[in-house]
Short mmCIF file of C-alpha atoms in Angstrom, two decimals:
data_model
loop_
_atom_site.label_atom_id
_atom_site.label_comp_id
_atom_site.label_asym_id
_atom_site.label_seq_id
_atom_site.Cartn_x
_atom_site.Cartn_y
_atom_site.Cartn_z
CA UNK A 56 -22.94 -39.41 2.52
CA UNK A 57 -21.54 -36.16 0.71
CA UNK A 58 -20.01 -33.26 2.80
CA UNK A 59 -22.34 -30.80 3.21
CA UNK A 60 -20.87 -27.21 2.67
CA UNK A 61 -22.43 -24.13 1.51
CA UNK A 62 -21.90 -20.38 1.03
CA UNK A 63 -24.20 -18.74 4.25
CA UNK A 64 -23.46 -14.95 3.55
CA UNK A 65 -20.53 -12.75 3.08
CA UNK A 66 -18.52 -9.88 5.38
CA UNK A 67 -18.92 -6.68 4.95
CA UNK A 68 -15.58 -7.02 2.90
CA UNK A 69 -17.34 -9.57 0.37
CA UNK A 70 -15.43 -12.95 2.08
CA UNK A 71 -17.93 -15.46 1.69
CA UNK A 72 -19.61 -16.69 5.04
CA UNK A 73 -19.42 -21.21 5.01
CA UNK A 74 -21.91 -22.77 6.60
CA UNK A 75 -21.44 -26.71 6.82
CA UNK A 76 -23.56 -29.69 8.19
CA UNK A 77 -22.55 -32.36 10.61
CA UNK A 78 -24.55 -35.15 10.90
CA UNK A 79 -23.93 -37.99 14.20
CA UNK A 80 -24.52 -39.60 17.09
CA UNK A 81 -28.36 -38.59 16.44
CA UNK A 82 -27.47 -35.03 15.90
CA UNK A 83 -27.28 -32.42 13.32
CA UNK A 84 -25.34 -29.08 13.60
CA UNK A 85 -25.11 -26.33 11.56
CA UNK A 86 -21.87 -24.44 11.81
CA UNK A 87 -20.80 -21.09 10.55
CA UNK A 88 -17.01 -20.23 9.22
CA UNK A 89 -17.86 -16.28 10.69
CA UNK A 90 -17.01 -16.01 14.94
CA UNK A 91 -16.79 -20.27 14.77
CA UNK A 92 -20.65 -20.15 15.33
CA UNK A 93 -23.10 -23.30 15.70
CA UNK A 94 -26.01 -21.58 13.99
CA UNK A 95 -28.27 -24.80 14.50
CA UNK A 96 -28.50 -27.78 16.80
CA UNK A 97 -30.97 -30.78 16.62
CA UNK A 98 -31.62 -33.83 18.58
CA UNK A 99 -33.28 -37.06 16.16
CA UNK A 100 -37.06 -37.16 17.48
CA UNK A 101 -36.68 -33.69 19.09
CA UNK A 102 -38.51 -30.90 16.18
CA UNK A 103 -37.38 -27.59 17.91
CA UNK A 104 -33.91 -26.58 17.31
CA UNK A 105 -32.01 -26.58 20.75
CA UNK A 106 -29.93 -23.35 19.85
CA UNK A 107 -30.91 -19.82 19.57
CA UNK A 108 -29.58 -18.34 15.95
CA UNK A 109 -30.93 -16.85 13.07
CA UNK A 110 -31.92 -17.79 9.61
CA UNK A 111 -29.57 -15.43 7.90
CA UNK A 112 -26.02 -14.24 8.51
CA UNK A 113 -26.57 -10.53 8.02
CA UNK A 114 -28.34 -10.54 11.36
CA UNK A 115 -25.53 -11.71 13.27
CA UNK A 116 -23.19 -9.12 13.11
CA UNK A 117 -25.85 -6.70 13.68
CA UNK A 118 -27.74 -8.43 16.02
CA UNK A 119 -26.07 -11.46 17.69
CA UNK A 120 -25.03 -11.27 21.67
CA UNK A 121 -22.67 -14.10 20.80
CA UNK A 122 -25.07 -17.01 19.55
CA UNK A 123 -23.26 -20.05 19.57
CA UNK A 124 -20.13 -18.24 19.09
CA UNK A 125 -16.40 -18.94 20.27
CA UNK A 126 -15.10 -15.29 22.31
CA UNK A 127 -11.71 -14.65 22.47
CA UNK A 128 -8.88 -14.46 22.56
CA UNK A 129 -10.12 -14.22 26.11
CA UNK A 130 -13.65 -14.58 27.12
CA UNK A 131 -15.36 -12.99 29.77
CA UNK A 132 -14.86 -10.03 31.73
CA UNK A 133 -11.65 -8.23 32.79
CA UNK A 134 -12.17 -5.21 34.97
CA UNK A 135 -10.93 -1.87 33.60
CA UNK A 136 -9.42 -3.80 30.51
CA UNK A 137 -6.21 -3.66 32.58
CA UNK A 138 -3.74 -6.17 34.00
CA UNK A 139 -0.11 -7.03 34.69
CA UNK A 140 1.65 -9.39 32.82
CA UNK A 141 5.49 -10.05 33.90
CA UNK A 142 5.46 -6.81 35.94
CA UNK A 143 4.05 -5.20 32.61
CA UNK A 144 1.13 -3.25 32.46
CA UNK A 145 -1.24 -4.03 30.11
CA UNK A 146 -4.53 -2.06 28.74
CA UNK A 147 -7.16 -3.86 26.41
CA UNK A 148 -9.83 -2.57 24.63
CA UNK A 149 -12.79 -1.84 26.83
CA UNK A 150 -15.88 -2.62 24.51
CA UNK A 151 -18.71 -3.12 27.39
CA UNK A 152 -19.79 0.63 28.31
CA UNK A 153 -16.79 1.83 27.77
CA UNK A 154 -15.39 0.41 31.53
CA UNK A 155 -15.36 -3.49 30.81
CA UNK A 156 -13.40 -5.73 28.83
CA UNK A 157 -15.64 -8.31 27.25
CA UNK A 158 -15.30 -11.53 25.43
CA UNK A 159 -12.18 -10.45 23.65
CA UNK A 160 -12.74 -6.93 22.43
CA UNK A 161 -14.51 -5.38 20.03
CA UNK A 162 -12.85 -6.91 16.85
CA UNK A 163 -13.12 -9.93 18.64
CA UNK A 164 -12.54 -13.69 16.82
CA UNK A 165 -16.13 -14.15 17.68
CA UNK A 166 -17.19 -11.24 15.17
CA UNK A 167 -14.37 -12.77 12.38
CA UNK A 168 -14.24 -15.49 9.63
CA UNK A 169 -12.50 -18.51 10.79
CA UNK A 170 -10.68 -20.80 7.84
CA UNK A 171 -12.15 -24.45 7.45
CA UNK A 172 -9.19 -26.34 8.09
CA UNK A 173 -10.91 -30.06 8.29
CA UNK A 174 -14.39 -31.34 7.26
CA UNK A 175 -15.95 -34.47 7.80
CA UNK A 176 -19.51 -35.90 7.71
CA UNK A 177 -20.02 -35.61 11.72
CA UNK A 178 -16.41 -32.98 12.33
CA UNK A 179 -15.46 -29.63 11.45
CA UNK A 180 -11.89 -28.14 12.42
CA UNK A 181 -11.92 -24.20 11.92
CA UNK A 182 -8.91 -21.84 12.62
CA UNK A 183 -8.02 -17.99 13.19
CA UNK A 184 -5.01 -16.56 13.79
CA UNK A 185 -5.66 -13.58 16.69
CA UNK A 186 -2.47 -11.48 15.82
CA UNK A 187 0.06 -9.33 18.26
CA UNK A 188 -1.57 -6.17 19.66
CA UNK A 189 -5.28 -6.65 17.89
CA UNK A 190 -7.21 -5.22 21.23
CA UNK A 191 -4.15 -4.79 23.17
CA UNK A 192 -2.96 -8.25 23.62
CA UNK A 193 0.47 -9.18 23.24
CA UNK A 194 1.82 -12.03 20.83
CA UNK A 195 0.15 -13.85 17.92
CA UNK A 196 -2.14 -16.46 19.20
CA UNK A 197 -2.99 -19.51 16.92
CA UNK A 198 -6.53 -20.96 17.62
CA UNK A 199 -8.88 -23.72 16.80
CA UNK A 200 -11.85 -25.08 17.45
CA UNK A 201 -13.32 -28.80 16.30
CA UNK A 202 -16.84 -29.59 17.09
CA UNK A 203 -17.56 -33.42 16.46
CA UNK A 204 -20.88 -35.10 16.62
CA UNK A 205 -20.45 -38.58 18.76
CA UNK A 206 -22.48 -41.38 19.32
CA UNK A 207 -24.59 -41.31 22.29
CA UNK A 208 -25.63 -37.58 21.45
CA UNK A 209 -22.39 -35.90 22.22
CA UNK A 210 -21.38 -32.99 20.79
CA UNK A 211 -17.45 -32.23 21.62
CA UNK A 212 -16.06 -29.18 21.64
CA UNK A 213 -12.33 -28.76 21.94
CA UNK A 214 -10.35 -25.75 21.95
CA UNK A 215 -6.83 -25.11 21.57
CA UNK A 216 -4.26 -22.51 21.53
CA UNK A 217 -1.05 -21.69 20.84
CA UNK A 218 0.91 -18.23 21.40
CA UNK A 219 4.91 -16.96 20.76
CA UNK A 220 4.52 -14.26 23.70
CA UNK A 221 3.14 -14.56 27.19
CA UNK A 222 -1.11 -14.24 27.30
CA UNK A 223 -4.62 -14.55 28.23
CA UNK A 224 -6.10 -17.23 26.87
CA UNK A 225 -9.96 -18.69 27.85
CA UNK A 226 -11.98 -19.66 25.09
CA UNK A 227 -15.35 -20.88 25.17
CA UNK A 228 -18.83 -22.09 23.55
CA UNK A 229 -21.80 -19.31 24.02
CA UNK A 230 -24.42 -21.59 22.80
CA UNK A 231 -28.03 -20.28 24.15
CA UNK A 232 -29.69 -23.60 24.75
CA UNK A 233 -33.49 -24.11 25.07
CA UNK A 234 -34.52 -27.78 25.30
CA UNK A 235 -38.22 -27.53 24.81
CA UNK A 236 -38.69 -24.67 22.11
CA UNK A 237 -41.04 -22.82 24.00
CA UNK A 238 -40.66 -18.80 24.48
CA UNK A 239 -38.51 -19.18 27.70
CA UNK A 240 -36.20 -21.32 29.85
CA UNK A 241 -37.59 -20.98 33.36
CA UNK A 242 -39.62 -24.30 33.22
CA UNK A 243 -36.21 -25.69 32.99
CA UNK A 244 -34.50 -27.81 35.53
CA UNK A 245 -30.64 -26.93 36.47
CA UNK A 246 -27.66 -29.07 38.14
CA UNK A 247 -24.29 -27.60 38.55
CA UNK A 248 -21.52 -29.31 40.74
CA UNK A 249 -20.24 -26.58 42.22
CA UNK A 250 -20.07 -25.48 45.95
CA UNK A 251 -19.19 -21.85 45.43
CA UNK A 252 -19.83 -18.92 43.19
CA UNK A 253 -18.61 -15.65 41.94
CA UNK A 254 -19.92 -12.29 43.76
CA UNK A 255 -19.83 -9.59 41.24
CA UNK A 256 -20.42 -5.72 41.50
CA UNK A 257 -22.81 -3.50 39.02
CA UNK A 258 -20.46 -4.36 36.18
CA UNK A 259 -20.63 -8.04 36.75
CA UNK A 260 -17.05 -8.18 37.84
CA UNK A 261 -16.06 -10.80 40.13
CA UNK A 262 -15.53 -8.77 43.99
CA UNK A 263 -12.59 -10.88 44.38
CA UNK A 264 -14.20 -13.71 46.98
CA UNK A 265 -15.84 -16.69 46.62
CA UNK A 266 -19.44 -17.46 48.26
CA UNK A 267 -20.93 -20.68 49.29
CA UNK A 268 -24.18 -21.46 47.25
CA UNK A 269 -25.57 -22.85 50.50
CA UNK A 270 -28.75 -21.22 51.42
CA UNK A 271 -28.58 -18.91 48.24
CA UNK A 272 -30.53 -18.75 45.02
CA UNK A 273 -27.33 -20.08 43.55
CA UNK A 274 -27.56 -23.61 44.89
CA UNK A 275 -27.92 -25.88 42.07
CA UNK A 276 -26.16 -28.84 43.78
CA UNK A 277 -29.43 -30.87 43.24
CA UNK A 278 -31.48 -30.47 40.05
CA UNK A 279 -33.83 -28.09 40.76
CA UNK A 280 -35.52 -25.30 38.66
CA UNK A 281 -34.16 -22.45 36.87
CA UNK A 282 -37.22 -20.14 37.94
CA UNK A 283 -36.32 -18.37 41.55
CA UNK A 284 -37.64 -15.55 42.32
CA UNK A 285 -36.07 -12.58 45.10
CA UNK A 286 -38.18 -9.15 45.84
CA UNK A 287 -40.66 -10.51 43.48
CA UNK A 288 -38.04 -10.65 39.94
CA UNK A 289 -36.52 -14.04 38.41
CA UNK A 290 -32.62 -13.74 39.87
CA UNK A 291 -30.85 -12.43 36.88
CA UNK A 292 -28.09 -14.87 36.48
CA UNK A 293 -24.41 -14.66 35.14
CA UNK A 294 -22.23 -15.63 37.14
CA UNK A 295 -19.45 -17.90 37.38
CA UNK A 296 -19.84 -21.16 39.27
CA UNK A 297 -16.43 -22.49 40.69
CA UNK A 298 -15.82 -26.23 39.88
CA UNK A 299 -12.21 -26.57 40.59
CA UNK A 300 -8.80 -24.56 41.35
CA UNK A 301 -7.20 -25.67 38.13
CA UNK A 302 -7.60 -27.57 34.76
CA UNK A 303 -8.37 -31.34 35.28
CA UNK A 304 -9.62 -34.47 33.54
CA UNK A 305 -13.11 -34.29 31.58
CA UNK A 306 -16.08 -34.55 34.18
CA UNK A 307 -19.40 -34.37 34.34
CA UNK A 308 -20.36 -31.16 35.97
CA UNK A 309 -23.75 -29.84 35.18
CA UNK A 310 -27.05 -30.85 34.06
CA UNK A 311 -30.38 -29.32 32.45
CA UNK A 312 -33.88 -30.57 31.44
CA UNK A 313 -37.11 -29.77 29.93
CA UNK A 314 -39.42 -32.11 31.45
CA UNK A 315 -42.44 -31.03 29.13
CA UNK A 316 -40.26 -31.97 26.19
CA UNK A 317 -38.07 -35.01 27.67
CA UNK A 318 -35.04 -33.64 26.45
CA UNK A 319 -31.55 -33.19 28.86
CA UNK A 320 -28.06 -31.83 27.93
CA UNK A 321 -25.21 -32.86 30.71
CA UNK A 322 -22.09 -31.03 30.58
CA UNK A 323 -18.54 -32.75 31.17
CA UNK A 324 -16.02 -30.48 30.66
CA UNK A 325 -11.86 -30.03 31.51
CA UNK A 326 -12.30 -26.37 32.66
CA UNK A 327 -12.43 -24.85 36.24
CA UNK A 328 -15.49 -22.50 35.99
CA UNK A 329 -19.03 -22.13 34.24
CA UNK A 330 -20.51 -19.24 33.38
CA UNK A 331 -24.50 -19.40 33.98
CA UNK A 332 -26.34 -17.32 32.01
CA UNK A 333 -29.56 -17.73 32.21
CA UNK A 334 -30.63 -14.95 29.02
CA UNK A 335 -31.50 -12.32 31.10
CA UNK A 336 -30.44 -9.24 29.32
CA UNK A 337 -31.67 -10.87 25.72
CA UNK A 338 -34.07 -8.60 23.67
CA UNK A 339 -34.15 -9.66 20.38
CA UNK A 340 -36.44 -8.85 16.73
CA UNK A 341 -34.24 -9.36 13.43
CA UNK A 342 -35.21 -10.06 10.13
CA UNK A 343 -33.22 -13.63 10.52
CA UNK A 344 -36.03 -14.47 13.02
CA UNK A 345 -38.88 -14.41 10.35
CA UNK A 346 -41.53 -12.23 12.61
CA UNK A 347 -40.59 -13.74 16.53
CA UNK A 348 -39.07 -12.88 18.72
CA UNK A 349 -36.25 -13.68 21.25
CA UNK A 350 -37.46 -12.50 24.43
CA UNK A 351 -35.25 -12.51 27.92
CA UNK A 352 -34.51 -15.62 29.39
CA UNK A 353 -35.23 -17.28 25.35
CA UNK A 354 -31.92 -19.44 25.99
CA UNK A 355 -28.93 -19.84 28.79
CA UNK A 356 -25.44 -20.56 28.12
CA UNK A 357 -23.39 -22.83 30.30
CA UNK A 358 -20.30 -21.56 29.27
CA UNK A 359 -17.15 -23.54 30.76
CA UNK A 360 -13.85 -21.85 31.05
CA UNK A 361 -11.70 -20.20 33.41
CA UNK A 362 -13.02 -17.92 35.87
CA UNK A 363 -13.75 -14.37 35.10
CA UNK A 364 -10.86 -11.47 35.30
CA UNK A 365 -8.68 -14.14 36.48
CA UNK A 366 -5.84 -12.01 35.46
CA UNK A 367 -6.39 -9.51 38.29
CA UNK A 368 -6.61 -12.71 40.90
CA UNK A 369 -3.77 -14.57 42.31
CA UNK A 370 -5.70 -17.21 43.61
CA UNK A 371 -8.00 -17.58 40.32
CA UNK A 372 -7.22 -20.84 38.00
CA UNK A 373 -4.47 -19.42 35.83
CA UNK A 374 -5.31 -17.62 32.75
CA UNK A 375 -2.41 -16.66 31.34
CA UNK A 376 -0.63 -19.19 28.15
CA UNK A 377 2.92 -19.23 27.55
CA UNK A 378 5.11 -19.45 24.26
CA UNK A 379 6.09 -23.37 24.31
CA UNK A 380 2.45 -24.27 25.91
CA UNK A 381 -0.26 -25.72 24.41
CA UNK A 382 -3.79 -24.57 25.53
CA UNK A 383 -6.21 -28.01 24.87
CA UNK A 384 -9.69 -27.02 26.55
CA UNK A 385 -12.73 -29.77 26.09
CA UNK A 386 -16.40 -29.83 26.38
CA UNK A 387 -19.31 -32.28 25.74
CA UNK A 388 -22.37 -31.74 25.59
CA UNK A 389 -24.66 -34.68 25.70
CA UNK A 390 -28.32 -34.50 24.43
CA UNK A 391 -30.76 -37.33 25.15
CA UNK A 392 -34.97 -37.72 25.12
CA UNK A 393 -36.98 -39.64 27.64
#
């Protein structure tokens, strides 16, 4: 079969937009050059897409909260936008209401065109190069990103990262998955293998502690549903859910369902954290919707990576990637129908 490439859009400097097509393992995805994006996901047998994105590129920069995109160079939240670095202080820009670093800054390589480095029938390799002081972080920071469509209904995502000076580095997939199509995810069923969460103040900033899920509305230890309910309001998660102390082997480490549609998603990942959010705060109407709308709770990401402001923590997984180091961080996602 031919490679499937096509030009998507173009930047508001005229570079042309790719999108290309990826066809395996009974999936098809549609990936953008601009922010590394997977603009479109589907499952053989399965009509709805199971990604939130938009028809058109100009409504992503104007409208996207990071569908399917790849935030960096580090994702999450730092507090303040500050942190020491080798007894260095160290200010980034603080894009989130003006008091919270988020996803990587404002000029972020999740709002920039990636090169096509690689292209196969069922792989893409992209690249960016995140240069010295762009946001306020130190060194030049070489990055890629190679989604590849497996048998079995995998899709893999692996990130990795080099730098010449000392860093944050987290990267990870902000897919908004919905496995049934239908308006919202709270019919959906959850599983996440983690004993402990992240407490975090008004600016969803970790508190510094870590809770047990037990007898919380954050214990998703056995599949269960997404809807739950306190003072008489869905809980609004995003938060992180704490896996392990440190990088480790691929496992499996969550799971979600539609039972009205058949269709699950498990997620084995290397990466000590995953971010639940369950779509709270999305409120979207753009042109590259074609008359709907995406609503809150239209999609949640699962988005595995290091834990949030890790920088700031001693006892967080380490954040922090150093000249000589290679950062190599893997995900699959596995889609299957009953």
């Amino acid at each position: 079969m031919s490679i499937d490439r096509e030009v998507f859009g173009h930047t508001a400097t005229g570079e042309p937009v790719y999108r290309v097509t990826l066809r395996g393992g009974g999936l098809t995805a549609k990936v953008l050059s601009w922010g590394s994006v997977i603009q479109d996901l589907r499952l053989e047998g399965h009509a709805p897409p199971l990604v939130l994105g938009f028809e058109d590129f100009a409504s992503y920069p104007l409208h996207s909260p990071f569908f399917g995109a790849t935030p960096g160079r580090c994702a999450n939240r730092i507090a303040d936008g500050r942190f020491t670095l080798d007894g260095r202080a160290v200010q980034l820009d603080c894009n989130e209401r003006g008091v919270t670093h988020l996803h990587g800054g404002t000029d972020n390589i999740a709002v920039r065109n990636w090169k096509i480095v690689d292209l196969s029938e069922d792989r893409v390799v992209l690249a960016i190069t995140d240069p010295d002081g762009r946001g306020g972080y130190p060194g030049n920071c070489e990055i890629t990103a190679t989604y590849h469509l497996k048998d079995g209904g995998v899709l893999s995502v692996v990130y990795g990262a080099v730098t010449d000076a000392a860093t944050p580095v987290n990267l990870c997939q902000h897919s908004y998955f919905n496995l049934d199509g239908r308006d919202d995810v709270l019919g959906h069923d959850l599983m996440l293998a983690a004993d402990h969460y992240l407490p975090v103040d008004e600016r969803l900033i970790p508190t510094g502690g870590l809770r047990p899920v037990s007898g919380t509305a954050f214990d998703f230890r056995q599949i269960s549903p997404v809807r739950r309910e306190e003072n008489g309001a869905q809980v609004p998660f995003d938060h992180n859910f704490c896996l392990s102390r440190e990088r480790v082997a691929k496992r499996a480490v969550a799971i979600a369902r539609s039972l009205s549609s058949g269709v699950s998603m498990e997620v084995r990942t290397t990466e000590p954290g995953v971010q639940f959010y369950a779509g709270c705060y999305v409120d979207i109407a753009a042109p590259g919707l074609e008359g709907r709308r995406y609503g809150p709770f239209a999609g949640f990401c699962l988005e595995t990576q290091v834990w949030p402001d890790a920088v700031n923590h001693a006892d967080f997984p380490e954040a922090i990637l150093r000249p000589g180091k290679v950062l190599r961080q893997e995900t699959d996602y596995v889609f299957a129908r009953s």
